[in-house]
Amino acid sequence: VLDGLEAKEEGWFDEAKLIRSQQDVVNFITQHGGEYQLAANEDTDFIIGGRPEDPRVQNLRKSIEGVTAQMLNDGTKKGRHLRKIHDIGGVVKWTFLVSAVHRIQSESDGTTTEVPLMPRRNDFLVMSQFAEETLLREEDIYGLHLYLDTTMVDFKRAMMEVKKQQRRERYGEDYRGTPRLKKRSKTKSQQVDQSDEEMRGTSSWQIQMNELFDESEKGILQTPRMKFLNEGSNAFTSAHDQRCYLGNGMVLYPDIFPDNKFGFSRKKDTMKEDTTSRWNDVQPDFGQSEISSTLLLAKAMGAQASPHLHDGVTHILCDLKVETLEWSSRISVNAFQNIKRGGLLHQRLLQMDESNPLHITLVSPKWVQSQW
């Protein structure tokens, strides 16, 4: 979210949102005079990663964080490779490339032939000790520049770093907020125990924000755009909306899965295991639909996206002929753009409503976009 806010403020958001895959990153590099390489070598300037949980990023993290001085001074091919990765500084986010190119194009006077690209602390997915020592010459340990003015986005990032440091001190130096399962000795049911802290690792950032920050801290980190994060938003004014909008904010189910496959109907069932793989079941023709793209916007505004239509869902993002509609057993399927899909969705809600009265609002992509 903070990367998105920074992109908006600096003017490279529109270019960044065009990048949706690894191939898009490769195309961006080559279009701006760079060279894409499959593996790091003597000529490599940066190692680009996607997300912290990506397997290749995790493997590089282990290599960088587990390296010793003896390993770096090893003259073997493996030792030279580790030294190169260490000297590069680690793995940077792909957004760094977009922001750097935009900055160069904005600041260039037309005569400069080469401008050094220097990632900042927040640009790294994995950072080596060498990069850390270099950055500390100009930034503090929270990423605030020692000599330049601090932006609001930088300050928010620093506040999050302070909180992360507190959690590391509390739960151990290896804590990063990533999923960790802790197995006890096997019982008859061979259950896997997950502590409250470990469950946070599989939670969305919205849930983690509500659990780990107090109200004053959330007030600092929250932006006016996060209208779906907490109850009392101006975007929800009716009594029905307020009933839907209790607890941790909007829980949004997108109608982008195959017909009549809505996932778990009870929220508690989704807490027993990692159910995020269900996002891989998105119907192909809905993967690039307006609903899918609007879902990303809703998440940036604080909504929790659920791949399951369960009893904890407060809103359903679907194709409607109107902007919003309070669901009830009496609504007509003619309100949906696709009557067949609307009918299946309505039947599912009727079944759920029999066991537990529902308070759900149907919203269209147009309505979500209007809240931005």
XYZ file of C-alpha atoms in Angstrom:
372
model
C 0.000 0.000 0.000
C 2.777 2.453 0.898
C 4.561 1.633 -2.355
C 1.354 2.515 -4.178
C 1.004 5.807 -2.316
C 4.609 6.658 -3.100
C 4.044 5.804 -6.768
C 1.059 8.136 -6.853
C 2.953 10.971 -5.204
C 6.052 10.604 -7.402
C 4.127 10.084 -10.640
C 5.068 6.537 -11.722
C 1.882 4.741 -10.632
C 0.350 4.494 -14.128
C 3.501 2.906 -15.519
C 3.847 0.474 -12.618
C 0.273 -0.805 -12.837
C 0.945 -2.000 -16.395
C 3.385 -4.572 -14.996
C 1.499 -7.753 -14.131
C 4.011 -10.551 -14.718
C 7.687 -11.451 -14.831
C 7.672 -10.992 -18.601
C 6.365 -7.444 -18.153
C 9.375 -6.714 -15.917
C 11.728 -8.189 -18.526
C 10.115 -6.054 -21.233
C 10.456 -2.943 -19.061
C 14.169 -3.615 -18.538
C 14.922 -4.127 -22.236
C 12.765 -1.197 -23.362
C 14.838 1.153 -21.209
C 18.231 -0.064 -22.373
C 18.858 -2.698 -19.719
C 19.903 -6.314 -20.117
C 17.990 -9.214 -18.599
C 20.017 -12.161 -17.295
C 18.758 -15.501 -16.007
C 21.388 -15.727 -13.259
C 23.654 -13.289 -11.431
C 27.159 -12.974 -12.842
C 30.083 -10.531 -12.931
C 28.106 -8.019 -15.014
C 24.941 -8.033 -12.877
C 23.948 -4.736 -11.284
C 20.692 -5.749 -9.551
C 18.822 -8.888 -8.606
C 15.092 -8.263 -9.002
C 12.436 -10.099 -6.984
C 8.667 -10.198 -6.873
C 7.446 -10.982 -3.362
C 9.222 -11.936 -0.100
C 7.541 -15.354 -0.075
C 8.652 -16.313 -3.613
C 10.847 -19.470 -3.476
C 13.807 -17.896 -5.303
C 13.718 -14.872 -3.005
C 13.593 -17.163 0.030
C 16.575 -19.166 -1.248
C 18.588 -16.009 -1.806
C 17.631 -14.830 1.683
C 19.081 -18.019 3.159
C 22.264 -17.590 1.112
C 22.747 -13.950 2.069
C 21.796 -14.134 5.730
C 23.685 -17.380 6.366
C 26.930 -16.285 4.728
C 30.134 -16.085 6.767
C 33.393 -14.229 6.148
C 35.082 -17.542 5.367
C 32.450 -18.350 2.732
C 32.840 -14.902 1.118
C 36.618 -15.329 0.890
C 36.350 -18.797 -0.592
C 38.009 -18.815 -4.028
C 35.699 -21.488 -5.434
C 32.967 -20.774 -7.976
C 30.331 -20.964 -5.225
C 32.313 -18.559 -3.042
C 32.708 -16.045 -5.878
C 28.974 -16.288 -6.567
C 28.135 -15.580 -2.917
C 30.553 -12.644 -2.900
C 28.896 -11.179 -6.005
C 25.390 -11.446 -4.522
C 26.652 -9.944 -1.261
C 28.315 -7.031 -3.073
C 25.218 -6.374 -5.214
C 23.412 -5.761 -1.962
C 20.657 -8.355 -2.080
C 17.304 -8.563 -3.851
C 15.371 -5.412 -4.729
C 11.677 -5.020 -5.561
C 10.738 -4.656 -9.214
C 9.065 -1.345 -8.336
C 12.529 0.079 -7.697
C 13.261 -0.148 -11.422
C 10.113 1.780 -12.341
C 10.709 4.498 -9.755
C 14.394 4.809 -10.692
C 13.688 5.137 -14.419
C 10.980 7.710 -13.712
C 13.338 9.665 -11.470
C 16.098 9.642 -14.077
C 13.731 10.770 -16.817
C 12.324 13.528 -14.604
C 15.658 14.856 -13.344
C 17.790 14.424 -16.461
C 18.796 17.639 -18.189
C 19.433 15.854 -21.457
C 23.229 15.923 -21.078
C 23.811 13.339 -18.354
C 24.821 10.016 -19.843
C 24.842 7.922 -16.683
C 23.043 8.324 -13.377
C 23.857 5.970 -10.452
C 20.899 3.921 -9.226
C 20.947 3.612 -5.445
C 18.217 1.526 -3.792
C 16.985 2.677 -0.402
C 16.196 0.407 2.524
C 12.521 0.030 1.594
C 13.498 -1.009 -1.961
C 15.046 -4.278 -0.736
C 13.293 -7.614 -0.324
C 16.537 -9.096 1.023
C 19.480 -6.956 2.094
C 23.106 -8.005 2.633
C 25.331 -6.727 5.423
C 27.331 -4.789 2.821
C 24.212 -2.917 1.670
C 23.191 -2.330 5.281
C 26.528 -0.734 6.124
C 26.396 1.415 2.983
C 22.875 2.650 3.678
C 23.682 3.546 7.286
C 25.942 6.296 5.960
C 22.853 8.172 4.751
C 19.844 6.553 6.483
C 19.009 5.497 10.007
C 17.976 1.929 10.844
C 14.329 2.784 10.142
C 14.960 4.076 6.615
C 14.738 7.820 7.337
C 17.310 9.868 5.408
C 19.816 11.637 7.639
C 20.219 14.720 5.465
C 17.106 15.049 3.291
C 13.531 15.992 4.192
C 11.300 13.081 5.169
C 8.103 12.415 3.226
C 4.913 11.231 4.888
C 5.293 7.827 3.207
C 8.848 7.490 4.574
C 7.604 8.377 8.047
C 4.859 5.740 7.866
C 7.384 3.154 6.750
C 9.612 4.109 9.676
C 6.724 3.664 12.106
C 6.114 0.178 10.706
C 9.821 -0.635 11.083
C 9.676 0.441 14.725
C 6.761 -1.942 15.267
C 8.579 -4.764 13.479
C 11.617 -4.205 15.689
C 9.435 -4.419 18.776
C 7.966 -7.698 17.547
C 11.421 -9.094 16.793
C 12.502 -8.239 20.326
C 9.399 -9.947 21.652
C 9.253 -13.063 19.458
C 12.876 -13.499 18.409
C 15.352 -12.133 15.914
C 14.068 -14.400 13.118
C 10.532 -12.979 13.240
C 9.445 -11.413 9.960
C 5.675 -11.853 10.074
C 5.877 -14.707 7.568
C 3.857 -17.930 7.938
C 5.387 -20.359 10.397
C 3.810 -23.638 11.457
C 4.949 -25.208 14.688
C 4.295 -28.947 14.928
C 3.745 -30.619 18.248
C 4.266 -34.320 18.765
C 1.649 -36.085 16.681
C -1.611 -36.901 18.381
C -4.250 -39.302 17.145
C -5.624 -36.641 14.861
C -2.072 -35.460 13.924
C -3.111 -31.866 14.414
C -0.791 -28.972 13.674
C -0.712 -26.350 16.391
C -0.575 -22.725 15.340
C 0.001 -20.042 17.932
C -1.766 -16.704 17.717
C 1.416 -15.135 16.399
C 1.801 -17.755 13.690
C -1.804 -17.324 12.612
C -1.068 -13.647 12.067
C 1.506 -14.703 9.509
C -1.247 -16.102 7.272
C -3.551 -13.136 7.856
C -4.041 -10.211 5.551
C -2.255 -6.941 6.302
C -5.601 -5.461 7.347
C -6.050 -8.046 10.112
C -2.433 -7.681 11.210
C -2.829 -3.921 11.362
C -5.877 -4.232 13.645
C -4.191 -6.806 15.885
C -0.699 -5.361 16.185
C -1.309 -1.603 16.335
C -3.274 0.459 18.817
C -5.717 3.169 17.697
C -3.197 6.012 17.788
C -0.675 4.036 15.726
C -3.317 3.021 13.198
C -4.302 6.654 12.892
C -0.757 7.504 11.820
C -0.478 4.683 9.294
C -3.980 4.987 7.891
C -4.631 7.223 4.901
C -7.876 8.930 3.768
C -8.041 6.377 0.936
C -8.447 3.438 3.345
C -12.210 3.802 3.526
C -12.887 0.075 3.912
C -10.464 -0.637 6.752
C -12.451 0.204 9.874
C -16.050 0.711 10.906
C -17.531 4.190 10.774
C -16.349 4.985 7.264
C -18.172 7.697 5.371
C -18.540 5.207 2.534
C -21.096 3.295 4.634
C -24.001 5.322 5.866
C -27.068 3.047 6.036
C -27.909 0.911 9.046
C -27.443 -2.157 6.861
C -23.962 -1.057 5.855
C -23.001 -0.382 9.460
C -24.084 -3.886 10.462
C -21.938 -5.288 7.659
C -19.009 -3.127 8.588
C -18.259 -4.294 12.127
C -15.107 -5.899 13.463
C -12.063 -5.692 11.215
C -13.712 -3.815 8.358
C -14.977 -4.884 4.969
C -14.595 -8.553 4.045
C -15.069 -8.752 0.294
C -15.829 -11.833 -1.801
C -15.290 -11.382 -5.569
C -17.582 -13.297 -7.907
C -14.764 -14.559 -10.154
C -14.720 -18.296 -9.397
C -16.258 -21.108 -11.487
C -20.032 -21.453 -11.434
C -21.452 -22.864 -8.223
C -18.027 -23.174 -6.546
C -18.095 -20.736 -3.663
C -15.661 -22.399 -1.242
C -16.251 -22.754 2.504
C -19.526 -21.394 3.870
C -18.272 -20.998 7.450
C -15.524 -18.575 8.370
C -14.120 -20.865 11.051
C -13.380 -23.498 8.405
C -11.086 -21.059 6.602
C -9.002 -20.623 9.775
C -8.039 -24.285 10.025
C -5.660 -24.315 7.083
C -4.065 -22.147 4.442
C -6.860 -21.615 1.907
C -5.132 -18.978 -0.199
C -4.405 -21.544 -2.947
C -8.055 -21.203 -3.944
C -7.085 -17.989 -5.737
C -5.553 -20.300 -8.342
C -9.078 -21.493 -9.178
C -10.213 -18.137 -10.540
C -12.159 -18.667 -13.759
C -9.796 -17.843 -16.674
C -12.089 -15.328 -18.358
C -12.454 -13.491 -15.041
C -8.709 -13.259 -14.350
C -8.411 -9.990 -16.292
C -12.001 -8.805 -15.738
C -13.123 -5.518 -14.264
C -14.010 -7.335 -11.046
C -10.439 -8.644 -10.684
C -8.856 -5.260 -11.312
C -11.314 -3.537 -8.978
C -10.542 -6.115 -6.285
C -6.964 -4.813 -6.172
C -8.283 -1.291 -5.676
C -10.610 -2.430 -2.881
C -7.700 -4.139 -1.099
C -5.643 -0.966 -1.348
C -8.568 0.829 0.322
C -8.471 -1.611 3.240
C -10.878 -4.384 2.237
C -10.008 -7.951 3.176
C -10.406 -10.163 0.102
C -11.811 -13.617 0.773
C -11.666 -16.457 -1.782
C -14.506 -18.135 0.115
C -18.101 -16.965 0.359
C -18.480 -17.617 4.087
C -20.632 -16.198 6.872
C -18.009 -13.577 7.725
C -18.219 -11.880 4.324
C -19.771 -8.420 4.458
C -19.743 -7.457 0.768
C -19.785 -9.271 -2.568
C -18.152 -7.708 -5.609
C -20.158 -8.746 -8.678
C -21.577 -7.487 -11.974
C -24.765 -5.601 -11.146
C -27.082 -3.398 -13.167
C -27.064 -0.996 -10.212
C -24.130 0.224 -8.119
C -25.133 -1.380 -4.794
C -27.862 -3.679 -3.557
C -28.651 -4.895 -0.058
C -29.087 -8.620 -0.376
C -32.271 -10.286 0.865
C -34.214 -13.388 -0.052
C -36.624 -11.181 -2.019
C -34.210 -9.610 -4.508
C -34.646 -10.369 -8.208
C -31.914 -12.077 -10.219
C -32.661 -9.514 -12.944
C -30.493 -7.132 -10.896
C -27.421 -9.051 -12.117
C -25.739 -8.498 -15.466
C -25.406 -12.282 -15.842
C -28.684 -13.805 -14.686
C -27.308 -17.353 -14.551
C -24.342 -16.457 -12.318
C -26.547 -14.154 -10.288
C -29.041 -16.954 -9.732
C -26.336 -19.344 -8.501
C -24.967 -16.686 -6.160
C -28.472 -15.953 -4.854
C -29.105 -19.662 -4.194
C -25.879 -19.951 -2.211
C -26.816 -16.957 -0.055
C -30.299 -18.405 0.534
C -28.749 -21.639 1.805
C -26.417 -19.756 4.134
C -29.234 -17.505 5.334
C -31.244 -20.506 6.547
C -28.723 -21.344 9.258
C -27.540 -17.837 10.076
C -29.254 -14.579 8.989
C -26.961 -12.696 6.604
C -26.233 -8.986 6.353
C -24.462 -8.678 3.010
C -24.256 -5.859 0.497
C -23.736 -6.557 -3.202
C -21.499 -3.959 -4.828
C -20.454 -3.329 -8.421
C -16.955 -2.434 -9.657
C -18.287 1.025 -10.507
C -19.309 1.609 -6.891
C -15.893 0.605 -5.515
C -14.169 2.859 -8.032
C -16.413 5.757 -7.035
C -15.211 5.424 -3.398
C -11.607 6.069 -4.388
